[in-house]
Amino acid sequence: MLHDYERKRLAALRQLNLLDTSPSESFDRITRMASKLFGLPIAAVSLTDKDRQWFKSRVGVEHTEIPRFKACCGEVADTSGFLVVPDLQNSPLYQNSVLAESGVRFYAGAPLTTRDGYTLGSMCVLGNEPRLITDDERALLQDMAAMVMDQIELQHAFGRIDPVTGLPNRNQFVEDIEDLKTEQSGLRYALHVDLFDENQLRSLQRVVGLPSLDNLAHDIADYLKQQLQNRDRLYYIGGCEYLYLVDDNDEDINKTARALWQLVNDVVLDESSPLLHTPVIGIAPFEISDAFGADIIRTVHSASQDARLAGEDVVLYSQQMDAEHRRRFTILHDFRQALESNEQLFLYFQPRLTLSDNKCHSVEALIRWQHPTLGTISPAEFVPLVESTSLVREMTHWVLQRCIEQINLWHQQGCSLQIAMNISGNNLDEAGFAKRILSALKAADIDTRWFELELTESAIVSHSKQAMKQLKTLAEAGVSIAIDDFGTGYNTLTYLQEVPAHVVKIDTAFVFNLDQKPRNQAIVNAMVSMAQQLGYRVVAEGVENKESCEYLRRIGCNEIQGFWYSKPSPADECCALARI
């Protein structure tokens, strides 16, 4: 079992992240200098690990490490003292050591000691002949050991101190949490201060530039250091976000967090800033013995985002809310694997009933996901998440290929059904999207009349002129275009004049229990009349009973879709329904 000092010494060594790193000229320069000044063939910066001596820098040595057992540098680490061995062959301890067997006779090593008193190893020089060391040489080697430690601390600080604010960064926070584990126990709180929401931050970067944002982060850091009692517990983690550690003896953490929020809210920003800061604070409690710095940062950041979403100033971390965020991350992370699997994703199809002949001529393709561990995931949950990422293109391609395969299979079975496939507005922003659709249909020898694309009116309104051009290309090639969720947008009449669509699908909100809602009847009647006068075919979604169906038939609606006629079903059931 390791002694307490050795355990802490090894922890200090590993926190520096020096072991097994690449050679560094800044250290090599010192070892070359030592070799020349002492007139010796070998010099090294030797770090004492648990079972080995590892050389961060070396001159005159081919190997990068030797066993710690009977290594002179190991004695330096154990005693934290300067060590001179005039002749290893005459030393009872080292005459059979690896160094002695390799021909080394002389060793001198000065300890590499941190400010906290932990000796990491030694700055050493070695020779193949016995010799003594003068007082001047001893002082020189100690000075060179100090140079090595200065370089170590410089590199360490460079990676752990934010150069803009001068505050310790997230790497230092992670290390400090590990240090707390060895010294203390009990409950602590982390407070995450987030000055701007993402849109504000992007606007600041665009309008005033990154240098102004850096100045802002620096000024707020200085202000907080002046105002906070335990300013050494303040960290900067980037993007105008700060972390503050609070001890467990705080009687009212919410009161402390609100006082911090008030401090930040009262900061007078640079007059040139075009935006007001909107700070929020997240609170995350943690038990030191079980804590990991990276986990604390994630949970406290989650709490501050919950505060922003809820419109609150201060919010305590919620496991339930965090679980929801992590579920969304898992869904996005696993969706790519689902696309590559042949077992997780599949299509169901919901038939549409043509009211003029009471037959099914068209179905809507609906993607489904059976996750190996989460079970059935509703498309209402995963599709919007995927549509906000680059995976939307791959999802659309997957659905397109399955729809093409199904059309061909149905035709082989003597079943003539058109498939309507949902696409995202983001798909229309893809260069060449329309051409890819048409090329895929042509390659499969499928007439475009058997294919329909559905997209919501909000997706049409919020996207570019390029998207409209792609729709026109598809429509001119004979692909039917359907506007989904009709009536829920803000510019319905405006875009009806411009969109090259053939079908409008009245949203479920207007159709559900239509037979019991006279006001909705009037609205739907007007929608059907107007859309048909503009040349559109009208489909009513969400038809749940016969009475609603008969009302829609009476006012001349072209088609209906809903559970009353058919729920989403496997492909073979749809084909059987179409033959009725």
XYZ file of C-alpha atoms in Angstrom:
580
model
C 0.000 0.000 0.000
C 1.353 3.441 -0.962
C 2.277 5.885 1.760
C 0.202 9.060 1.847
C 3.077 11.228 0.547
C 3.798 8.869 -2.351
C 0.111 8.716 -3.314
C -0.108 12.521 -3.370
C 3.232 12.790 -5.160
C 2.046 10.491 -7.932
C -1.238 12.403 -8.153
C 0.696 15.669 -8.558
C 2.858 14.087 -11.269
C -0.105 12.782 -13.242
C -1.989 16.082 -13.025
C 0.838 17.693 -14.979
C 0.138 15.402 -17.955
C 3.871 15.026 -18.699
C 4.281 11.261 -18.627
C 4.565 9.604 -22.052
C 4.312 12.908 -23.915
C 6.309 13.809 -27.016
C 9.831 15.276 -26.787
C 9.964 19.020 -26.169
C 12.691 21.362 -27.355
C 12.273 23.533 -24.268
C 13.403 20.597 -22.083
C 15.936 19.212 -24.564
C 17.717 22.562 -24.557
C 18.336 22.234 -20.806
C 19.668 18.665 -20.994
C 22.024 19.565 -23.860
C 23.313 22.491 -21.823
C 23.841 20.281 -18.764
C 25.797 17.720 -20.756
C 28.137 20.385 -22.149
C 28.616 22.323 -18.897
C 29.479 19.183 -16.948
C 31.480 17.611 -19.767
C 29.478 14.410 -19.384
C 27.919 12.211 -22.097
C 24.561 11.710 -20.400
C 21.979 14.153 -19.017
C 18.249 13.681 -18.420
C 15.058 15.110 -17.008
C 13.856 12.003 -15.190
C 10.325 11.657 -13.800
C 9.669 9.029 -11.140
C 6.482 7.078 -11.862
C 5.136 4.301 -9.655
C 7.342 1.546 -11.106
C 9.627 3.310 -13.570
C 11.853 6.266 -14.338
C 10.573 7.994 -17.475
C 12.747 10.514 -19.306
C 10.954 13.645 -20.492
C 14.269 14.701 -22.060
C 17.571 12.860 -22.488
C 21.019 13.180 -24.032
C 23.259 10.152 -24.594
C 20.497 7.630 -23.790
C 18.531 5.615 -26.354
C 15.753 4.215 -24.147
C 12.971 6.397 -22.719
C 12.594 4.648 -19.367
C 14.198 2.262 -16.886
C 12.755 0.370 -13.881
C 12.438 2.451 -10.740
C 13.929 -0.341 -8.655
C 17.542 0.535 -7.764
C 17.373 3.710 -9.870
C 19.285 6.687 -8.492
C 16.527 9.091 -9.526
C 14.081 7.037 -7.484
C 16.130 7.781 -4.370
C 15.985 11.497 -5.214
C 12.185 11.274 -5.427
C 11.988 9.344 -2.150
C 14.248 11.662 -0.158
C 13.682 14.967 -2.028
C 17.447 15.460 -1.579
C 20.410 16.104 -3.849
C 22.136 12.804 -4.646
C 25.716 12.171 -5.767
C 27.088 8.677 -6.402
C 30.823 9.059 -7.292
C 31.141 5.462 -8.493
C 28.200 3.117 -8.937
C 30.547 0.102 -9.031
C 31.617 0.825 -5.440
C 28.061 1.506 -4.198
C 26.451 -1.459 -2.364
C 23.000 -0.152 -3.431
C 23.668 0.552 -7.110
C 26.529 -1.705 -8.188
C 24.047 -4.208 -9.642
C 21.623 -1.636 -10.991
C 20.544 -1.209 -14.629
C 22.691 1.929 -14.858
C 25.820 0.189 -13.540
C 25.321 -2.744 -15.882
C 25.108 -0.322 -18.830
C 28.529 1.104 -17.988
C 27.490 4.206 -16.018
C 29.868 4.960 -13.110
C 28.982 8.496 -11.972
C 25.573 9.999 -11.074
C 24.466 13.402 -9.760
C 20.808 14.401 -9.468
C 18.997 17.506 -8.188
C 15.330 17.099 -7.142
C 12.502 18.485 -9.281
C 10.167 19.724 -6.576
C 6.777 21.422 -6.981
C 5.725 24.445 -4.961
C 3.579 22.082 -2.891
C 6.656 20.080 -1.904
C 6.225 17.001 -4.088
C 9.373 15.739 -5.815
C 8.594 14.621 -9.356
C 12.040 13.212 -10.190
C 15.446 14.713 -10.912
C 17.590 16.757 -13.236
C 20.565 14.434 -13.537
C 23.945 14.086 -15.235
C 25.825 10.791 -15.650
C 29.260 9.677 -16.758
C 31.140 6.526 -17.664
C 34.049 7.331 -15.335
C 34.078 7.838 -11.535
C 34.286 11.457 -10.397
C 33.391 13.916 -7.663
C 31.272 17.092 -7.844
C 32.270 20.577 -6.740
C 30.095 23.010 -4.792
C 29.783 25.174 -7.907
C 28.660 22.189 -9.942
C 26.133 21.266 -7.269
C 24.698 24.814 -7.361
C 24.670 24.722 -11.172
C 22.716 21.463 -11.295
C 20.227 22.825 -8.743
C 19.768 25.918 -10.912
C 19.107 23.727 -13.917
C 16.560 21.722 -11.904
C 14.842 25.015 -11.079
C 14.835 25.876 -14.808
C 13.136 22.550 -15.529
C 10.469 23.218 -12.883
C 9.896 26.726 -14.259
C 9.317 25.187 -17.668
C 6.973 22.561 -16.215
C 4.953 25.182 -14.352
C 4.879 27.421 -17.421
C 3.494 24.649 -19.601
C 1.104 23.607 -16.870
C -0.214 27.154 -16.391
C -0.498 27.684 -20.136
C -2.971 24.843 -20.378
C -4.862 25.726 -17.219
C -5.048 29.519 -17.069
C -7.317 31.360 -19.478
C -5.135 33.957 -21.237
C -8.013 36.427 -21.691
C -9.419 36.609 -18.151
C -6.445 35.329 -16.161
C -8.809 32.936 -14.383
C -8.183 29.194 -14.055
C -9.955 27.305 -16.839
C -11.957 24.083 -17.024
C -8.792 21.929 -17.003
C -7.745 23.510 -13.723
C -11.256 23.025 -12.352
C -11.065 19.310 -13.120
C -7.685 19.077 -11.373
C -8.888 21.058 -8.367
C -11.802 18.672 -7.917
C -9.335 15.764 -7.863
C -7.245 17.625 -5.270
C -10.312 18.167 -3.101
C -10.873 14.416 -3.041
C -7.532 13.832 -1.345
C -7.989 16.610 1.212
C -11.680 16.998 2.028
C -15.082 15.364 1.943
C -18.688 16.461 2.080
C -21.106 18.468 -0.005
C -20.160 21.314 -2.320
C -22.025 23.422 -4.843
C -20.981 24.564 -8.302
C -22.619 27.695 -9.723
C -22.562 28.220 -13.479
C -22.919 31.828 -14.637
C -24.027 32.157 -18.250
C -24.181 35.780 -19.442
C -25.792 35.406 -22.868
C -28.006 32.956 -24.668
C -26.612 31.410 -27.844
C -28.339 33.853 -30.194
C -27.082 36.866 -28.252
C -23.548 35.490 -28.244
C -23.583 34.911 -32.000
C -24.925 38.422 -32.544
C -22.186 39.899 -30.363
C -19.520 38.010 -32.263
C -20.910 39.212 -35.551
C -21.578 42.842 -34.603
C -18.694 43.801 -32.304
C -16.233 40.971 -33.029
C -14.316 38.506 -30.894
C -11.822 41.065 -29.471
C -14.680 43.062 -27.938
C -16.158 39.862 -26.543
C -12.781 38.998 -25.001
C -12.619 42.457 -23.421
C -16.072 41.914 -22.011
C -15.119 38.529 -20.529
C -11.970 40.109 -19.001
C -13.832 43.047 -17.463
C -16.492 40.838 -15.890
C -13.818 38.493 -14.531
C -12.039 41.435 -12.874
C -15.320 42.690 -11.448
C -16.208 39.299 -9.982
C -12.731 38.834 -8.500
C -13.155 42.149 -6.705
C -16.637 41.345 -5.438
C -16.350 37.686 -4.436
C -14.776 36.677 -1.133
C -13.377 33.338 -2.309
C -12.148 34.594 -5.631
C -9.739 31.660 -5.937
C -12.840 29.503 -6.456
C -13.802 31.358 -9.643
C -13.150 29.771 -13.069
C -13.685 30.806 -16.668
C -14.839 28.061 -19.030
C -15.231 30.127 -22.214
C -18.038 31.873 -24.070
C -18.741 34.365 -21.257
C -19.421 31.459 -18.892
C -18.000 31.235 -15.359
C -17.933 28.616 -12.612
C -17.911 29.393 -8.903
C -17.425 26.852 -6.119
C -19.339 27.238 -2.851
C -18.621 25.327 0.379
C -21.127 23.023 2.048
C -21.586 25.317 5.038
C -23.643 27.673 2.928
C -26.982 27.935 4.727
C -29.026 28.976 1.715
C -27.460 28.152 -1.651
C -30.382 29.719 -3.513
C -29.797 32.984 -1.653
C -26.090 32.848 -2.511
C -26.849 32.112 -6.154
C -29.347 34.964 -6.364
C -26.827 37.347 -4.795
C -24.298 36.281 -7.439
C -26.920 36.734 -10.145
C -27.606 40.248 -8.871
C -23.876 41.030 -8.950
C -23.588 39.905 -12.547
C -26.821 41.557 -13.585
C -25.626 44.905 -12.185
C -22.407 44.887 -14.217
C -22.253 47.879 -16.537
C -21.114 46.551 -19.881
C -19.093 48.440 -22.456
C -21.227 51.248 -23.876
C -20.367 50.079 -27.377
C -22.111 46.743 -26.786
C -25.406 46.649 -28.742
C -26.920 43.938 -26.552
C -27.969 43.700 -22.936
C -26.649 40.682 -21.107
C -29.258 38.283 -19.746
C -27.468 36.251 -17.071
C -28.753 32.969 -15.675
C -27.242 30.770 -12.989
C -27.374 27.004 -12.665
C -26.717 25.257 -9.343
C -25.331 21.723 -9.083
C -24.674 20.037 -5.714
C -22.024 17.326 -5.620
C -20.402 15.024 -3.097
C -16.622 15.491 -3.252
C -15.795 11.814 -2.803
C -17.890 10.867 -5.850
C -17.235 13.941 -7.984
C -15.606 14.201 -11.393
C -14.887 17.666 -12.715
C -16.168 17.014 -16.234
C -19.478 15.655 -14.866
C -19.912 18.695 -12.619
C -19.407 21.053 -15.560
C -21.956 19.150 -17.612
C -24.627 19.037 -14.903
C -24.270 22.658 -13.802
C -24.347 23.783 -17.448
C -27.521 21.735 -17.884
C -29.041 23.584 -14.913
C -28.267 27.014 -16.362
C -29.761 25.997 -19.715
C -32.880 24.843 -17.902
C -33.018 28.284 -16.271
C -32.835 29.984 -19.649
C -35.477 27.745 -21.189
C -37.803 28.277 -18.224
C -37.270 32.050 -18.147
C -35.882 31.848 -14.608
C -32.827 33.620 -13.156
C -31.600 30.711 -11.003
C -32.355 26.988 -11.289
C -31.172 24.006 -9.250
C -29.986 21.019 -11.252
C -32.792 18.574 -11.981
C -32.019 14.917 -12.589
C -35.280 14.555 -14.482
C -34.549 17.452 -16.837
C -30.983 16.269 -17.289
C -32.200 12.761 -18.063
C -34.356 14.232 -20.831
C -31.380 16.098 -22.283
C -29.229 12.975 -22.116
C -31.970 10.937 -23.767
C -32.032 13.415 -26.654
C -28.258 13.128 -26.950
C -28.488 9.333 -26.926
C -31.133 9.403 -29.635
C -29.027 11.591 -31.908
C -25.879 9.611 -31.152
C -27.536 6.253 -31.905
C -29.504 7.297 -34.974
C -26.551 6.923 -37.335
C -26.100 3.330 -36.181
C -29.825 2.793 -36.699
C -29.459 3.964 -40.312
C -26.710 1.403 -40.851
C -28.650 -1.406 -39.188
C -31.181 -3.527 -41.014
C -33.219 -4.176 -37.886
C -34.030 -0.894 -36.159
C -35.732 1.405 -38.680
C -38.754 0.461 -40.754
C -41.682 2.084 -42.551
C -45.388 1.987 -41.834
C -47.911 3.412 -44.274
C -51.139 5.253 -43.532
C -53.734 4.996 -46.307
C -55.806 7.926 -47.617
C -59.416 7.339 -48.667
C -60.652 9.027 -51.849
C -64.223 10.078 -51.031
C -65.495 10.087 -54.622
C -65.035 6.333 -55.091
C -64.319 5.112 -51.527
C -60.985 3.627 -52.617
C -57.390 3.971 -51.473
C -55.050 5.358 -54.113
C -52.342 6.876 -51.938
C -50.504 6.206 -48.655
C -48.193 8.254 -46.480
C -44.852 6.684 -45.524
C -44.061 7.023 -41.810
C -40.685 6.099 -40.331
C -40.555 4.019 -37.149
C -37.639 3.180 -34.811
C -37.262 0.198 -32.512
C -34.193 1.080 -30.401
C -32.278 -1.915 -28.964
C -32.320 -0.507 -25.401
C -34.789 2.401 -25.361
C -37.506 0.417 -27.104
C -39.989 2.107 -29.420
C -39.102 5.763 -30.012
C -41.891 7.919 -31.387
C -41.141 9.745 -34.643
C -42.575 12.839 -32.953
C -39.540 12.634 -30.651
C -36.670 11.642 -32.910
C -37.570 13.186 -36.285
C -37.428 16.849 -35.108
C -34.061 16.138 -33.435
C -32.635 14.561 -36.586
C -34.005 17.356 -38.762
C -31.915 19.864 -36.803
C -28.679 18.055 -37.728
C -26.802 16.958 -40.831
C -28.304 13.479 -40.337
C -31.515 14.713 -41.952
C -30.006 14.129 -45.380
C -29.150 10.517 -44.564
C -32.577 9.912 -43.016
C -34.313 11.281 -46.098
C -32.143 9.111 -48.357
C -32.975 6.031 -46.269
C -36.731 6.696 -46.486
C -36.509 7.464 -50.212
C -34.808 4.152 -50.981
C -37.348 2.190 -48.933
C -40.250 3.972 -50.638
C -38.824 3.194 -54.074
C -38.382 -0.466 -53.139
C -41.969 -0.602 -51.852
C -43.482 0.999 -54.962
C -41.724 -1.547 -57.152
C -42.811 -4.420 -54.914
C -46.432 -3.269 -54.917
C -46.419 -2.945 -58.693
C -45.097 -6.490 -58.971
C -48.014 -7.570 -56.759
C -50.500 -5.721 -58.965
C -51.099 -3.034 -56.343
C -51.089 0.533 -57.699
C -50.457 2.889 -54.802
C -48.839 6.289 -54.738
C -46.472 6.879 -51.785
C -46.293 10.259 -50.094
C -42.955 10.844 -48.340
C -42.257 13.575 -45.762
C -39.251 15.824 -46.251
C -37.754 18.624 -44.183
C -37.314 22.218 -45.246
C -33.593 21.621 -44.674
C -33.654 19.034 -47.467
C -34.678 21.728 -49.909
C -31.611 23.758 -48.972
C -29.350 20.891 -50.067
C -27.702 21.578 -53.406
C -29.058 19.186 -56.012
C -31.762 17.675 -53.783
C -34.401 17.707 -56.526
C -32.019 16.121 -59.023
C -31.162 13.340 -56.560
C -34.858 12.537 -56.078
C -35.523 12.428 -59.797
C -32.357 10.409 -60.525
C -33.317 7.815 -57.908
C -36.805 7.426 -59.397
C -35.400 7.165 -62.918
C -32.805 4.577 -61.886
C -35.603 2.445 -60.401
C -37.777 2.967 -63.515
C -40.587 4.507 -61.451
C -42.941 7.023 -63.028
C -43.000 10.255 -60.992
C -46.804 10.111 -60.717
C -46.400 7.347 -58.117
C -44.436 9.622 -55.846
C -45.481 12.557 -53.676
C -43.430 14.788 -51.354
C -44.991 16.280 -48.226
C -43.585 19.237 -46.306
C -45.118 21.581 -43.773
C -46.102 25.123 -44.658
C -43.789 26.449 -41.939
C -40.874 24.641 -43.607
C -41.720 26.303 -46.922
C -42.094 29.792 -45.474
C -38.843 29.670 -43.468
C -36.591 28.539 -46.314
C -34.888 30.169 -49.255
C -35.715 30.972 -52.844
C -33.434 28.074 -53.728
C -35.881 25.783 -51.930
C -38.726 27.118 -54.072
C -36.707 26.444 -57.218
C -36.185 22.852 -56.177
C -39.915 22.403 -55.598
C -40.622 23.769 -59.073
C -38.100 21.360 -60.592
C -39.815 18.429 -58.899
C -43.317 19.584 -59.785
C -42.416 20.132 -63.447
C -41.036 16.579 -63.553
C -44.400 15.206 -62.399
C -43.743 14.680 -58.695
C -46.788 15.620 -56.630
C -46.113 18.242 -53.922
C -48.306 18.272 -50.809
C -48.467 21.011 -48.158
C -48.831 19.349 -44.753
C -50.397 20.888 -41.605
C -52.286 23.400 -43.741
C -53.783 26.292 -41.791
C -51.245 26.380 -38.954
C -48.807 28.902 -40.485
C -48.821 32.686 -40.620
C -48.526 33.262 -44.361
C -50.944 30.691 -45.726
C -52.554 32.831 -48.415
C -49.277 34.413 -49.491
C -47.375 31.222 -50.199
C -50.380 29.489 -51.790
C -49.834 31.862 -54.705
C -46.175 30.853 -55.062
C -45.720 27.225 -54.042
C -45.968 24.761 -56.962
C -48.044 22.326 -54.923
C -50.841 19.975 -55.960
C -52.262 18.896 -52.589
C -53.056 20.646 -49.317
C -53.581 18.588 -46.157
C -55.792 20.323 -43.599
C -54.221 20.011 -40.158
C -55.690 17.639 -37.568
C -56.349 20.574 -35.203
C -59.223 21.677 -37.444
C -60.583 18.190 -38.242
C -60.512 16.324 -34.924
C -64.133 15.785 -33.738
C -65.245 18.029 -36.565
C -68.852 16.875 -36.234
C -69.031 18.476 -32.750
C -67.409 21.824 -33.577
C -69.526 24.175 -35.699
C -66.812 26.870 -35.789
C -64.280 24.372 -37.108
C -66.810 23.233 -39.683
C -67.039 26.760 -41.010
C -63.239 27.088 -41.131
C -62.736 23.726 -42.845
C -65.528 24.469 -45.321
C -63.788 27.729 -46.255
C -60.390 26.027 -46.517
C -61.697 23.303 -48.817
C -63.522 25.790 -51.034
C -60.596 28.195 -51.305
C -57.951 25.490 -51.909
C -60.017 23.791 -54.603
C -60.698 27.084 -56.362
C -56.924 27.593 -56.461
C -56.537 24.186 -58.087
C -55.454 22.075 -55.131
C -56.619 18.621 -54.177
C -57.643 18.645 -50.485
C -56.907 15.967 -47.888
C -58.342 16.218 -44.369
C -56.074 14.697 -41.703
C -57.093 13.344 -38.303
C -60.526 11.982 -39.215
C -61.573 9.916 -36.205
C -65.236 9.071 -36.784
C -67.813 8.435 -39.469
C -69.706 11.691 -38.792
C -66.654 13.802 -39.576
C -66.039 11.753 -42.701
C -69.597 12.281 -43.934
C -69.414 16.020 -43.270
C -66.210 16.254 -45.306
C -67.832 14.236 -48.081
C -70.783 16.632 -48.168
C -68.618 19.742 -48.542
C -66.632 18.133 -51.372
C -63.321 17.314 -49.653
C -61.287 15.057 -51.949
C -59.637 12.669 -49.482
C -59.472 11.835 -45.805
C -56.755 10.336 -43.641
C -57.122 9.195 -40.048
C -57.659 6.358 -37.640
C -61.328 6.009 -38.576
C -60.286 4.767 -42.010
C -56.953 3.163 -41.144
C -54.102 3.438 -38.695
C -50.507 3.353 -40.009
C -49.980 -0.254 -41.081
C -47.359 -2.591 -42.549
C -47.040 -2.566 -46.334
C -48.955 -5.821 -46.984
C -52.030 -4.595 -45.086
C -52.109 -1.411 -47.174
C -51.978 -3.416 -50.370
C -54.896 -5.562 -49.221
C -56.868 -2.419 -48.334
C -56.231 -0.915 -51.766
C -57.764 -3.955 -53.467
C -61.091 -3.615 -51.645
